[in-house]
Structures are given as structure tokens and as C-alpha cells.
Amino acid sequence: MSGETTTVKSVCRMCHGGCGALVELTDGVPTGISGDPENPTSRGYFCIKGKASLDLVSSPDRLRTPLARTGPRGSGSFKPISWDEALDEVARNLRRSMEQFGSESVVFGQGTDRNYQEWVFRLANAIGTPNVVGPAHVCFYPRVMASILTYGGFTFCDYHGDPEVVLLWGSNKVNTHSDGVIGVDLLGALERGSRLVVIDPRRTRTAERATLHLQLKPGTDAALALGLIHLLIAHDWYDEQFVARHTSGFDELERHVRAYDLSTVAGITGLEPSLIETAARMYARASRACIEAGTGVSQSDNAFDTHRAIAALSALSGNLDAPGGDVIWDPMPIEGRRGFPRTDLLSEEQAAKRIGGTAHKVLSMSGWVAPGDLQEAILRDSPYRISSMVVFGSNPLVSHENATATEAALTKLDFLAVADMFMTPTARLADIVLPASSWLERDQIVEFNSYIAARQRVVTVEGARSDEEMILDLARRLDLGHHFYPSLEDALDAKLSGIDLTWQQFKKVGHLPNTRRYRKYATAGFRTRSGRVDLAHRGLEAMGYDAVPVFRPPASTTDELPFVMTSAHNLPFFNTEFRQLPTTSRRYREPHVTIHPRSAAGLAVADGDQVEIYRDPEGAGVVMTVKVSDTVAPDVIVADAGWWYPGEEDIHAATRSSINRITDSGRRDPYMGSSTLRGVPVGLRPVVTAEAEAEKEPEPEETADAEAEGGGGAHGAHSTH
Ligand SMILES: Nc1nc2c(c(=O)[nH]1)N[C@H]1C(S)=C(S)[C@@H](COP(=O)(O)OP(=O)(O)OC[C@H]3O[C@@H](n4cnc5c(=O)[nH]c(N)nc54)[C@H](O)[C@@H]3O)O[C@H]1N2
Ligand SMILES: Nc1nc2c(c(=O)[nH]1)N[C@H]1C(S)=C(S)[C@@H](COP(=O)(O)OP(=O)(O)OC[C@H]3O[C@@H](n4cnc5c(=O)[nH]c(N)nc54)[C@H](O)[C@@H]3O)O[C@H]1N2
Ligand code: SF4
Ligand SMILES: [Mo]
């Protein structure tokens, strides 16, 4: 040991953010990690999850060998096998399913995007199955498809163009970033004077910094969006020239939103009329304004139309593709998300067989299957038998709605393989478990709208492989190698050929910015069929949908289910991840449900008590720890999503606090199949056991959430006892 220290630059992937990372190695072993001050996007920023990265490499829980099931499904009995044996077994089962029941009987599962998603789609297309299931329906795609159908592209807030006003709508980007460290850009814009309007049923730390906080009732966003459109038109606050030249369907939308007058919208959303009007004026009168909409909007049966109404607002206010507004970026000339999946390999006949294709047509256009549709298909063998599934980087037993149906469906499959870094509850159900490498162990091109970057392998964990390598190997075993590349490096070279760099050269460059161009429509029009912004959409109408976005009221509370439950993503975790890492779970050991002081008093519960959240008063609920806080309204509760206990071997014990045990796909968005995960009527009952009494620990002074959002007030509300 020489004690020699080196530093390698890479790009963090503990969330979607992609912060520049400096990894310090001593004798080849990672000993430190920090933000890269030279990274032009993140400029040195690094959060608690980024700092936890090295735990991934050292964690005793990391899977380091492929496993084959030896006991009944879910029993957790596995034996170690070699990579060759494991991949042979996966390939053998996929072949068997394809031969017996057709290619469509093979399904791929993919979680939230991890920069290899396009590989999974390419494998599916090469095999000839149209079925890739994932959380797209409640994550990014309601927003993506609403923008694409309305104005032919996807927009991002142009923070560098200094928006005067930013609408943070069902999104808390300061905590969640995504797509290129948006939180850092947002904070920069605020420092330079942008004013913030937050639309969120929860008073987040970000909301406390806002000029206006519209604390609406969960699930009423579409009514608010239509009401804002109404105000813009009624007050002549819209960009008439833009509307005349570049939109279609204005009159139809105008007639439709007349029903959403100020007092109606105030009644639906629970907001003061004057607050709505002030927000409308502030947004519309600003010369530059953008909207950052998130999963607060996407996780409901009104997801797509709410995003469509928000897209219309951007157009009406004249901020579309304008400086400081909502800008459509041209893709960079690399073979990335668009080209790499090779949709041309999937025949029209096979594409038409996509599960949920007739029920949720717009989601299907994006290539995804909604979990609810897949659960039904598997359990009913309808429209055809689903036989095998390979899951890459997803934990559906915790992340998909309706855990009971998910478990039944996964258990019914003839064959299930799961690629993951850890033994998750989903992996416990698998026949074959494939140990995946972490971001520190990978060569990968990170593709964002505003730049591409090189994530380079820093360290090797013996036994683990990247998903890309697994897919290359599987393709070869299925005689589909000719649709892929001889090696990962060949694939990376091919992806970069459009910018005339090899992977080895790009690693040295590290980061390449995209060029931003405004108002491209002035010469080229919008990339819609009409060439305009479709405020009323004839294509959707022809598919049997409403031409204009509509408001669907959320389910009402009842005497038995008096609370509206919503959720948010936590700062120290990433969806269902990192519950086993010391750095992230040190201070945040249990799932919390935030309850207003008055409601807590009514239930006779205080900070640190356990409550059960239920949908069925007779049935089992989900157990969480109470956090009493007036950051929510008395009839609203906010439950942590994605919770499971890595220490528990039994699947049900491990998922006892997973909120998706009580969500379902009963109320779904007609376009996207989005399930209602936010805005769910629930009941609460205290859990009183002697054990709970004895185990009750004092609440930590500062939660990790408080650390992130800057300390002070919001979550420090005192117990009512
Ligand atoms: N009730 C409720 N449900 C929700 C949400 C909510 O807010 N409320 N949020 C929804 C949203 S937006 C999303 S995106 C989904 C997330 O759903 P998922 O994507 O299923 O969940 P994750 O926890 O992000 O990732 C799952 C697994 O990927 C593994 N993993 C990480 N990196 C890699 C890798 O490189 N390769 C492989 N093979 N495995 C890897 C992790 O160890 C983890 O077990 O959940 C959705 N579900
Ligand atoms: N730290 C961290 N970062 C993450 C993730 C994570 O788990 N942790 N997950 C990643 C993923 S997969 C995604 S999709 C993104 C999501 O990123 P965001 O869209 O920012 O997601 P959330 O923080 O879950 O939700 C945003 C806000 O919606 C609010 N909300 C809840 N219900 C409603 C409602 O009915 N209406 C409105 N208007 N707001 C509502 C919540 O209170 C919350 O503050 O974050 C990504 N980044
Ligand atoms: S914000 Fe995301 S990318 Fe940046 S350091 Fe944190 S986890 Fe890593
Ligand atoms: Mo997501």
C-alpha cells in the first residue's frame, strides 16, 4: 500500500440530477466523494444522497453474485450461481415463453430512468414484445405527452434567461432536481430576483420562500389551471398576437373555461379568490415566466388534462419557447433516447398488441405499459398470457400502485428475473436475481436536454454487472446480437458518432453543453400536425377523448375516510432506494405521516406515535410515525412514499409501511392510466401496543428534510399533548 491518492471526475446518479462528482481514491479504493466545483451545471453542489454514494460500494447488503431460487416464491431461499448459468437460465425461459405464447408474452420492467432505459427498450423491440412496464404513467410521461401533443416538444424552465416569475406546480425541485440539477438552477434564479409561486397542498420550505403559496386541496389542480386560463382571457392578459398566429382551438378553449370562474374555482380548490387572481396577474403580467410542473400533478386520474391545461397557460401567456420561459430544446446529435431504442424493430402488428393500448392510448403511444393494466392482464390471462418478466432497476412491489395485485401478478408469472443492487421485496419473488452495478462502477453517457456528460467507471465491485452488459449478453444468447454491438464501448462509440467523438475522447471532455435557441416556431412552426399549438386537439378527439382539457373532481372524503392523503418524495432517499445505507438512513429511520395539530388532537396522537392509515375500515392499513405540523390543512395528510424495511426477510413485514399497499388503480387517467396516488380519501387510527410504547424514541431535533430545506419553522410544529 503506497497510500497514493487520485481523484476521478464522474457524474452522480443517486437521483436524476447528475451533479458533477469528484471521487477520491486511495490505493484504488474510494475514500471520499464531493461535488465538482468545475462542473458547469452543478457548480460544486452535492447533497446527502450524493455523499451516500460510497455506501453503495461498501454496503454488506450489496448483491455480489447471481442467485437462483431454491424454495417457494418469496421464501427468500436462493443459491449462488455463476453469471453464465444465470443468463442461460433467463434466455432459456424467454425463449420458452416466446415459443409457447408469442413474443408479447415476455415483459420487461424498467423503473425510473437511469440512463440505460433505451437499452431495455431496444431489447424489447429486438425480441418483438411491445410490453415494457414502469412508473412512466405517474412520473414524467403525463407531462411529456401533454406537451408533445399540445406543442410538439417538451419544455424546460429557462432559468438562465432569468424568469421574473416561476410557477412551481406540484413540484419541489429544490429537493428533487431531475433532468440536470434543476434545483440548483432554480435557486440561482431566485438569488438573482425571480419570484416564486408555489402550488402545493403542503407548506414546504420552498413554499415558505415563495411570494405566493397556493395551498390547494389535493387533486384540484385541473380546476385551478382552467380557472387561470379563464382569468388570462377574461382580463385580456394573454398574448393575442401569439394566439392568433400560432395556436388553434382558442375559441373552443375560451368557451370551455367560462365555467371555471373565480368563485367556482375558489370553491373547488379551497383557495381565496383574491389569491388566485393575484397569482394569475403575477404570472400573466410578467414579461418572462416559466412553469415547473411535477408529480403532484401527474399522480392522479386527471394527470394528462391538468398538464395539458398548464401547457395551454404557457402558450397563452406568450412564454412558450421564449427567453426566461418554457423552452423546447433541440436534441443533441447523439444516438440517445430517441434513436437507440430502435422502435423500427417492432412490427406494427406486435406494437398493436401492447397491453393497455386501447384503454390508455396516449401512454401506449409513448411505448409504456401501465402497471394496473399489466396486473389485470397477468391475473386474467387477458388479452393473452403473460409468461416471463425481466425487471431492470425497479421495485414494483413497493413502487407500483396496489401492492396486493402486484404481488399476485408477479407470483403468477412462469418466470421472473430481477436485476438490482440489493435484495428488494421484488427481488425476493424472483426465480433469478442478477446483481447490478452502481453508478460508480459504470461507463455511461448521461443525456440531458441542456448537456451530455460522461459517467465513468471509478471502481469495480466483484460480481456485479451493468444492465447494459447484461442486455448485451442476453441479446447474444437470444441470437439478437446483430441488433446490438460487440461490446459496451462499441455501443458508446456508436452513440457518440454524431458528435465525432469516441468514448475514450468523450471521457476526457466530460461535459458538452447543448445550444439553446428561442422561438424556433417563428420559422419552422410547432411540430404538431397543425403546425400550431393545439389548444383544442382534433387528434385526441378522433381517439375518443375530449378536445379540450377537462377537470375531473377528486374522490370525496366520507365520515369513515375523513382525510385526503397525498405524498411527496423525500430528500434523503430516492423513491424506494437507500433505506439500507447508513449515510441516508442515519437520522431518518422510519416513515412519517404529517398530520395537522388539530387532527392529531382529535385522534389523541402526538409526534412519534404510530398510526395506521387505511382505505378499508375493516381491512389492514399501513403503519407510519406521526409528525404533527401545521404545514398541511386539517383534512390533509402527507405520507412518505416508497418505504420498506431491508432488515425484514418476510415480504409482508418488509412492506408493512409501504403506502402502495393501500393505493390501487381504481381511478385512472383515461389517457395515461395514471393511478390516483395523491388525493386519496383515507382514515387514520392510532396504533397502541405495549411494544410501541416501550420502543417510542424521541423525535430527532432536525430531520433530514429540515436540513435540506434550510432549517427553521415548518416541520418543527409542536405536539398538542
Ligand atoms: N404512492 C406513491 N407511489 C409512487 C410514487 C409516489 O410519489 N407515491 N412515485 C412514483 C414515481 S414518480 C416513480 S419514478 C416510481 C419509482 O419506482 P421504481 O423505479 O420502481 O423505484 P426505485 O426505488 O427508483 O428503483 C428501484 C430499484 O432500482 C435499483 N437500482 C438502482 N440503480 C440501479 C441500476 O443501475 N441497475 C439496476 N438493475 N437496479 C438499480 C434500486 O436498488 C431499487 O431497488 O415510484 C412511483 N410510485
Ligand atoms: N430526493 C429525491 N429526489 C427525487 C426523488 C426522490 O424520491 N427523492 N424521486 C425522483 C423522481 S422518480 C421524480 S418523478 C421526481 C419528482 O419530483 P417532484 O415532482 O418535485 O416530486 P415530489 O416531491 O414527489 O412532489 C412535488 C410536490 O407535490 C406536492 N403535491 C402532493 N399532492 C399534490 C396535489 O394534489 N397537487 C399539487 N399541486 N401538489 C401536490 C407535494 O407536497 C410535493 O411537495 O423527483 C426525483 N428526485
Ligand atoms: S442532487 Fe442528485 S445528482 Fe446531485 S448530489 Fe444529490 S443525489 Fe447526486
Ligand atoms: Mo418518478
XYZ file of C-alpha atoms in Angstrom, residues 7-13 18-23 33-36 39 42 46 439-444 446 453-459 503 507 510-511:
38
model
C -9.241 11.905 -7.971
C -11.609 10.831 -10.747
C -14.369 13.010 -12.193
C -17.741 11.443 -12.831
C -21.440 12.242 -12.692
C -23.579 11.328 -9.683
C -26.617 9.113 -10.211
C -26.480 14.436 -12.497
C -24.204 16.603 -10.340
C -20.513 16.620 -11.174
C -18.709 14.386 -8.668
C -15.075 14.136 -7.590
C -14.276 10.675 -6.291
C -16.628 11.976 -2.612
C -17.623 15.600 -3.127
C -19.234 17.965 -5.604
C -17.146 19.090 -8.579
C -18.923 21.193 -13.318
C -23.955 21.730 -10.592
C -23.648 17.842 -3.659
C -23.211 4.288 -10.945
C -19.648 4.319 -9.591
C -18.978 1.081 -11.448
C -20.256 2.165 -14.881
C -19.315 3.772 -18.164
C -22.402 5.615 -19.323
C -25.658 10.897 -19.354
C -21.845 14.168 -19.760
C -19.566 11.198 -19.216
C -20.194 8.974 -16.229
C -17.049 6.900 -15.968
C -16.238 3.793 -14.047
C -14.399 4.676 -10.856
C -14.311 1.342 -9.103
C -16.000 7.193 -25.711
C -14.414 10.780 -21.139
C -16.528 15.134 -19.689
C -19.316 17.588 -20.408
